[in-house]
Short mmCIF file of C-alpha atoms in Angstrom, two decimals:
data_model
loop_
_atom_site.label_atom_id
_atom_site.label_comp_id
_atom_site.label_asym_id
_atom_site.label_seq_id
_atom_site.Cartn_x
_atom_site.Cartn_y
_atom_site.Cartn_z
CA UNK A 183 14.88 -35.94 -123.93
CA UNK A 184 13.00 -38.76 -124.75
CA UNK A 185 14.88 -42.31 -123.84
CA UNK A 186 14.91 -45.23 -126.52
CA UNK A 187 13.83 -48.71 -126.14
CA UNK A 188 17.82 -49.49 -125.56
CA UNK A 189 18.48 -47.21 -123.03
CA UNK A 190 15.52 -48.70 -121.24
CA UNK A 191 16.55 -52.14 -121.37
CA UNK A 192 19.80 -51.13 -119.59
CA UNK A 193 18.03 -50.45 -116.56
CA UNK A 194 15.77 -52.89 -116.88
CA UNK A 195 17.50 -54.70 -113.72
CA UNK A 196 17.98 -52.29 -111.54
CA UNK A 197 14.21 -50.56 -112.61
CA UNK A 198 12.79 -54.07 -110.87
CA UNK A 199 14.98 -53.60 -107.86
CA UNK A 200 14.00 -49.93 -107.18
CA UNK A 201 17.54 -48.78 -107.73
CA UNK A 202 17.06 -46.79 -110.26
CA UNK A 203 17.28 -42.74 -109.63
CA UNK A 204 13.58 -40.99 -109.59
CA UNK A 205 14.52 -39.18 -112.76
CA UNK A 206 15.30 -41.62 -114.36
CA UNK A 207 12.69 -43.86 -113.54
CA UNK A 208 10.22 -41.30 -114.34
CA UNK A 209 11.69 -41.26 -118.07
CA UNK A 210 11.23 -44.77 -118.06
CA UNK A 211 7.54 -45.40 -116.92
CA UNK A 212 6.71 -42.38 -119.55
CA UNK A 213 8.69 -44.89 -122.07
CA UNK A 214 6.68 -47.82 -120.72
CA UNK A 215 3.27 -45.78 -121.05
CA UNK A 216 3.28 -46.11 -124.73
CA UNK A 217 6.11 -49.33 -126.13
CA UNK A 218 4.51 -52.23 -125.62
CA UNK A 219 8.08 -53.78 -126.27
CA UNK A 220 9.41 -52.39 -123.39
CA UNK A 221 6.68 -53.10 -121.33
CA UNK A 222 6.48 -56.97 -122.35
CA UNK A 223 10.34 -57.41 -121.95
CA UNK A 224 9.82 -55.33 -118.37
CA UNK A 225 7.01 -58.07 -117.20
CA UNK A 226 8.54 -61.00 -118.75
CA UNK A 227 11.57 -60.48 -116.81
CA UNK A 228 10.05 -59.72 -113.73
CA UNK A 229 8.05 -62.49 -114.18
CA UNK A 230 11.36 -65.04 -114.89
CA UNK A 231 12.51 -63.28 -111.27
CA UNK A 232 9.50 -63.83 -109.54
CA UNK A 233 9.18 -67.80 -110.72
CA UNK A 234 13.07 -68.38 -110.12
CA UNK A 235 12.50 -67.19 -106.02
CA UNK A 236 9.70 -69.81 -106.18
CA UNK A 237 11.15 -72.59 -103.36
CA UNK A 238 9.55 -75.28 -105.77
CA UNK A 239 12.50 -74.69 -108.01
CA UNK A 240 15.54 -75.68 -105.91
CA UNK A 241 15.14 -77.67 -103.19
CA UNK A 242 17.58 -79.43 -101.70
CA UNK A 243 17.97 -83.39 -102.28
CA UNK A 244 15.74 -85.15 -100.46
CA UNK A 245 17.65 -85.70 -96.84
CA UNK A 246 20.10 -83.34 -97.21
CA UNK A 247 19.45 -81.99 -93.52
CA UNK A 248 19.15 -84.98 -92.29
CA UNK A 249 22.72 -86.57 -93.19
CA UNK A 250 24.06 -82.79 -92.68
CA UNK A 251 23.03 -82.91 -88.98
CA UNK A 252 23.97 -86.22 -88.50
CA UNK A 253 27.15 -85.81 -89.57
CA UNK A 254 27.94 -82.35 -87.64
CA UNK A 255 26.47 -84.73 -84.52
CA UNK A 256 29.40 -86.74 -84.43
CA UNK A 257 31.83 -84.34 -85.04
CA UNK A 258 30.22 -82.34 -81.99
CA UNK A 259 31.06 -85.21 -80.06
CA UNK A 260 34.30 -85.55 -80.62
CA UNK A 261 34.78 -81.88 -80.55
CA UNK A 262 35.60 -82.06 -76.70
CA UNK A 263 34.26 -79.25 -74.69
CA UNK A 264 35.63 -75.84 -75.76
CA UNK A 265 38.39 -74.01 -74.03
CA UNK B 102 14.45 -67.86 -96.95
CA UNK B 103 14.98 -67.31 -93.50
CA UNK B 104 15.86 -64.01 -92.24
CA UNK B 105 19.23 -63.73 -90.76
CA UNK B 106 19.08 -62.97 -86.96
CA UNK B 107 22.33 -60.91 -85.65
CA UNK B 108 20.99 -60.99 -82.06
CA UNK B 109 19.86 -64.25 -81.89
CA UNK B 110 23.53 -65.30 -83.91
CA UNK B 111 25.42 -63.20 -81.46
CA UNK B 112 23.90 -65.17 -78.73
CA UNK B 113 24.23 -68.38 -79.80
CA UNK B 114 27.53 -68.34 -81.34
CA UNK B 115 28.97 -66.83 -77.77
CA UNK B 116 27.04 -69.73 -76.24
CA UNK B 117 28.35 -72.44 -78.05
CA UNK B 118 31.95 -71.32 -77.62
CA UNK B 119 30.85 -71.53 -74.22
CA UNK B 120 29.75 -75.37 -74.54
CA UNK B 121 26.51 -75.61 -75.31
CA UNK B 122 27.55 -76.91 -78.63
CA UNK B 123 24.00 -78.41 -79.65
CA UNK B 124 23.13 -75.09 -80.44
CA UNK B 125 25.05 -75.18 -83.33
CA UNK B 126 22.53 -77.54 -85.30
CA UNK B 127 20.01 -74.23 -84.71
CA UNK B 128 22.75 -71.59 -85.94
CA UNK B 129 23.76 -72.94 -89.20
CA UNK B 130 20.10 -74.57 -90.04
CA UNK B 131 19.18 -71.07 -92.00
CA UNK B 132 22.14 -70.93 -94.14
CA UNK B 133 21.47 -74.45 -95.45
CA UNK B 134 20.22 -73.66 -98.35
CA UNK B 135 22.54 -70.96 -99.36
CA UNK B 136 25.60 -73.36 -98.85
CA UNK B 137 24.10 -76.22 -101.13
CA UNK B 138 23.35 -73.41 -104.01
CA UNK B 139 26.09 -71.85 -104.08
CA UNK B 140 28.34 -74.96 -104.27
CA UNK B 141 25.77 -76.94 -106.87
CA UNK B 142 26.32 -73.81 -108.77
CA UNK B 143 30.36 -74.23 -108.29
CA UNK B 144 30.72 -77.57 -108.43
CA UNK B 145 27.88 -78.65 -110.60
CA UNK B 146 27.22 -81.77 -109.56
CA UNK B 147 24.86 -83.23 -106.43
CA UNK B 148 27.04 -85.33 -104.57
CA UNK B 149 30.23 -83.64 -104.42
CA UNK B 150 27.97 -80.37 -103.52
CA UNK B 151 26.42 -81.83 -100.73
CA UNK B 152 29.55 -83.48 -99.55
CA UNK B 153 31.13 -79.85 -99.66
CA UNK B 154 28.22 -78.12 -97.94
CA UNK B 155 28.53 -80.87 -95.18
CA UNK B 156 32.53 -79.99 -94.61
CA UNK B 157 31.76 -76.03 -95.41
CA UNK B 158 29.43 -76.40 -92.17
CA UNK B 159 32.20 -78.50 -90.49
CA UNK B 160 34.53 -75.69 -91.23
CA UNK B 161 32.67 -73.26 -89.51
CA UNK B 162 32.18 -75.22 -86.54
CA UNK B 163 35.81 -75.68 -86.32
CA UNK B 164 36.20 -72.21 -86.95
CA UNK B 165 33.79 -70.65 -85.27
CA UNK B 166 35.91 -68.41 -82.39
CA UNK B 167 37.32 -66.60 -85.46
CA UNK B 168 34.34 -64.89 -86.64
CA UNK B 169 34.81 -61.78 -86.10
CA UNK B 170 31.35 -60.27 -86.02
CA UNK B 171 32.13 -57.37 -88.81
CA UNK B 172 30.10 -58.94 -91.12
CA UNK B 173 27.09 -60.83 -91.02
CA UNK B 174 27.00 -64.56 -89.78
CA UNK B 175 25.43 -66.11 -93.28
CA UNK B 176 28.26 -63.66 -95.14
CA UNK B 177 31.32 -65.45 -93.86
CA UNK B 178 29.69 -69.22 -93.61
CA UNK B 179 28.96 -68.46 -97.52
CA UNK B 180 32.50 -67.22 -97.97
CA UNK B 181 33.75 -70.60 -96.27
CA UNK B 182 31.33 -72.11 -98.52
CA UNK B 183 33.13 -70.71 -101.63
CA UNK B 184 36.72 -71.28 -100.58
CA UNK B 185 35.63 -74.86 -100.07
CA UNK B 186 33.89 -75.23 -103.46
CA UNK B 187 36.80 -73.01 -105.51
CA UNK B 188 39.11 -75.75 -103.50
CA UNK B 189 37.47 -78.94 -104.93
CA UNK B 190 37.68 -77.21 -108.36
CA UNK B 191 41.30 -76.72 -108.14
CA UNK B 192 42.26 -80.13 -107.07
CA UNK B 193 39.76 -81.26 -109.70
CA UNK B 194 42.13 -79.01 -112.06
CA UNK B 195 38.87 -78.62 -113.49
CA UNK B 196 39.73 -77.73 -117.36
CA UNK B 197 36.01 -75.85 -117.25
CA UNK B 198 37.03 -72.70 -118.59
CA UNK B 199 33.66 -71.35 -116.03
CA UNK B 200 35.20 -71.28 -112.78
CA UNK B 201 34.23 -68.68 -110.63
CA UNK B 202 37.29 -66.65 -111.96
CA UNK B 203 36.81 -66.85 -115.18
CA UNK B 204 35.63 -64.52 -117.03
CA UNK B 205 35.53 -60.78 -116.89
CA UNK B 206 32.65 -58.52 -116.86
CA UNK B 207 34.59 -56.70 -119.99
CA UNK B 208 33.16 -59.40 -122.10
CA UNK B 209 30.54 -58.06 -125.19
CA UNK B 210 27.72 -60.44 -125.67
CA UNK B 211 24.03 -60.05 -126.64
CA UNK B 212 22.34 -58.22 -123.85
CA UNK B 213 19.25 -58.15 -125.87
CA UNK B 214 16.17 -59.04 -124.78
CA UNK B 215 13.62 -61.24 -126.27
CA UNK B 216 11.67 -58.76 -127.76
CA UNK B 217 7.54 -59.40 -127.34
CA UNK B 218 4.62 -57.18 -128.25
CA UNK B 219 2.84 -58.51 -125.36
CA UNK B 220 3.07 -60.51 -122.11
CA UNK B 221 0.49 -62.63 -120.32
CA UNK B 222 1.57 -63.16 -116.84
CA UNK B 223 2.91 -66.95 -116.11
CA UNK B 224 1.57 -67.40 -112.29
CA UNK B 225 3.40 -68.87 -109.37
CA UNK B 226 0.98 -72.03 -109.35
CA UNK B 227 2.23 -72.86 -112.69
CA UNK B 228 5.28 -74.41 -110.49
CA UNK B 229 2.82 -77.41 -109.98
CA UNK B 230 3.78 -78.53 -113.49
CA UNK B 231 7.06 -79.98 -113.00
CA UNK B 232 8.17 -78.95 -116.69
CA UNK B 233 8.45 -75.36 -115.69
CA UNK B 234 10.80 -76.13 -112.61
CA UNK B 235 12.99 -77.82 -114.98
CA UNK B 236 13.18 -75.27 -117.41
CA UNK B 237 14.38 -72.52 -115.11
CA UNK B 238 16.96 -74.61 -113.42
CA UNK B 239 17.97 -75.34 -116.95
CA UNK B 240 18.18 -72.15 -118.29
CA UNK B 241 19.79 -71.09 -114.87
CA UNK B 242 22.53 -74.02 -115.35
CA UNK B 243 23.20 -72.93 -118.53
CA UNK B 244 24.67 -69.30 -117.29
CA UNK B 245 28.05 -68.87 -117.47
CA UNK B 246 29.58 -69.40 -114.07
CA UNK B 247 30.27 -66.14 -112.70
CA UNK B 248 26.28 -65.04 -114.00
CA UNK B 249 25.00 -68.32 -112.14
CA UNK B 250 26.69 -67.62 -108.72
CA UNK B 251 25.17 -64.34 -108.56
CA UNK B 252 21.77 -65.37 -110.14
CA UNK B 253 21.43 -68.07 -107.19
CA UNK B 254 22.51 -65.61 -104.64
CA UNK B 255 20.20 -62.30 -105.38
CA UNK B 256 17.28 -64.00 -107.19
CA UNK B 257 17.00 -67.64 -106.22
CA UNK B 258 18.66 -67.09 -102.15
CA UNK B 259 16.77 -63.54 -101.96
CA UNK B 260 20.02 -61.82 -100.45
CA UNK B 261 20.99 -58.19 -100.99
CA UNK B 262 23.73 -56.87 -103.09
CA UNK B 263 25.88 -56.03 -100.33
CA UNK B 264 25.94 -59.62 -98.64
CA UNK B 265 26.07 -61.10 -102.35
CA UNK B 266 29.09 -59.20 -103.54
CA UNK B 267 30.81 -60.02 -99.76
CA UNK B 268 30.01 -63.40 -100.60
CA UNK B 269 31.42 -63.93 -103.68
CA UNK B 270 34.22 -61.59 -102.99
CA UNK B 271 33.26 -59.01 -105.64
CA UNK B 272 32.50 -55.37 -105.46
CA UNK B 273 28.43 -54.35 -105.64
CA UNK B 274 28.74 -52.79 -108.83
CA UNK B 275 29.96 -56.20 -110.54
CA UNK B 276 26.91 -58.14 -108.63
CA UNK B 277 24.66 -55.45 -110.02
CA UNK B 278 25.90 -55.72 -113.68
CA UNK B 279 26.05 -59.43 -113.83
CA UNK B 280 22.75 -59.92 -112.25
CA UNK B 281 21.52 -57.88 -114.63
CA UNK B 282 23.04 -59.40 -117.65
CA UNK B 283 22.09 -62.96 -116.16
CA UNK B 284 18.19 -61.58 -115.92
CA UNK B 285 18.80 -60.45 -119.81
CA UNK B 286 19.90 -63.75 -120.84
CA UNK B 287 17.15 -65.96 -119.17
CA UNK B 288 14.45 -63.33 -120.18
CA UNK B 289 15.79 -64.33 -124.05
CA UNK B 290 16.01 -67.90 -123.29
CA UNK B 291 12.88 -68.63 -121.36
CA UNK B 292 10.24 -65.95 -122.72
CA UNK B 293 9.27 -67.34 -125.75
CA UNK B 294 9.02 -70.91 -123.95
CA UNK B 295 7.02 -69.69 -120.68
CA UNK B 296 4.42 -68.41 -122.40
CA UNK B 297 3.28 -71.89 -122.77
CA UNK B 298 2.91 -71.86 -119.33
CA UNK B 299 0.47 -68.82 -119.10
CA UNK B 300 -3.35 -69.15 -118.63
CA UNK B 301 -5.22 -70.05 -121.73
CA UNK B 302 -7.68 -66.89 -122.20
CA UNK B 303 -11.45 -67.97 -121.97
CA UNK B 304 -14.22 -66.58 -123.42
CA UNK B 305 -14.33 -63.63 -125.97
CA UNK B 306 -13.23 -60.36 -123.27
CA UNK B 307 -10.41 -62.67 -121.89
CA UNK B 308 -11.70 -63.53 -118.00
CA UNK B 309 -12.36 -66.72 -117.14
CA UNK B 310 -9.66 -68.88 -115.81
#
């Protein structure tokens, strides 16, 4: 049975995290082989999952470790030695 | 992202009970990040995130002879992490109807995707131009809540589904659907827009930089 472009973008997800079962992943890459609509949605959301993991795209505020470890510094201090 | 360490957690965490209590800087350093991202994604706003992140980390210093070892380390600092950010919204009596809770995964909406005939690759260097950073944490902010939390997690934090769903208290199937409905709503909203971003073709047969 031959899946539809629908069916295919259900899985879309878990096709880009390998979770997908073999059969199933086989029906889709035989899908893929011929929609080009499939295939552009399939890379275009891959590629929004690849750019989003980029570091460049959150990073913390500028000194964030800095006042985070200054701040756990003094309560280690006063944190007397542990029992 | 750094790689979480059990053995080199384990160690440290039964040496600081111990007192050497500096080691604790070294411990918590890798789940930094995490912390911040989930609670910007909570709390929505830089200062109070940062402010929470710093007394998340203080919690689990305080805390730190309860950890029970049955999960991993980075699973129960970002559960910490959430109590303290769910915490500030409730005293906020936030009137957001997108707190973490809200929501179900029941909801209908428009899973579908942008549809394109073709895609030209948008490269990783494209991140030099500051416009596309700020169009994916845009379209990222403007998730619903309980999308967002697991968007930053699995995509954004790298972590799997099983330390996700542990960390945001919900079972793996509802990380996998929302993730998946998250990805389907940014492919819509940022598609058509990246592919400003792609290389311009060159030259007749498309090579050329």
């Amino acid at each position: 049975m031959r899946i539809d472009c629908k069916h295919v973008w259900e899985h879309i997800s878990g096709y880009i995290d390998g979770e997908v079962d073999a059969a199933l992943r086989a029906e889709i890459d035989k899908h893929l082989e011929t929609c080009e609509i499939c295939s552009a949605v399939l890379d275009s959301t891959r590629n929004v999952v690849v750019l989003m993991a980029d570091d460049r795209v959150f990073e913390l505020p500028a000194g964030f470790s800095e006042r985070l470890h200054a701040r756990l510094e003094k309560e280690l201090e006063l944190s007397g030695p542990s029992s | 992202m750094a790689q979480a360490n059990p053995e080199f957690e384990a160690d440290c965490i039964r040496r600081i009970l111990a007192g050497e209590k500096q080691l604790f800087h070294a411990l918590i350093e890798p789940c930094e990040r995490p912390i911040y991202f989930l609670l910007m994604s909570l709390l929505r706003n830089e200062a109070e995130a940062e402010d929470a992140a710093q007394d998340t980390v203080i919690k689990v210093y305080r805390n730190l002879q309860n950890f029970r070892g049955d999960s991993q380390f980075r699973t129960w600092v970002l559960s910490i992490a959430r109590n303290e950010g769910l915490g500030r919204l409730r005293k906020a009596a936030s009137r957001r109807e997108d707190s973490l809770d809200a929501g179900t995964d029941e909801q209908t909406g428009d899973y579908t995707p942008a549809i394109l005939t073709s895609w030209k690759e948008v490269p990783s260097t494209a991140l030099e131009q500051k416009e596309l950073g700020a169009l994916l944490r845009q379209a990222i902010d403007g998730l619903p809540a309980i999308y967002r939390n697991v968007v930053l997690l699995r995509d954004i934090e790298e972590m799997d589904v099983r330390e996700t769903a542990a960390a945001l208290g919900v079972t793996e199937g509802a990380v996998k659907v929302r993730l998946h409905r998250a990805r389907a709503l940014l492919q819509k909203e940022l598609a058509p827009r990246l592919k400003a971003f792609a290389p311009k073709r060159k030259g007749l047969f498309g090579w050329g930089a």
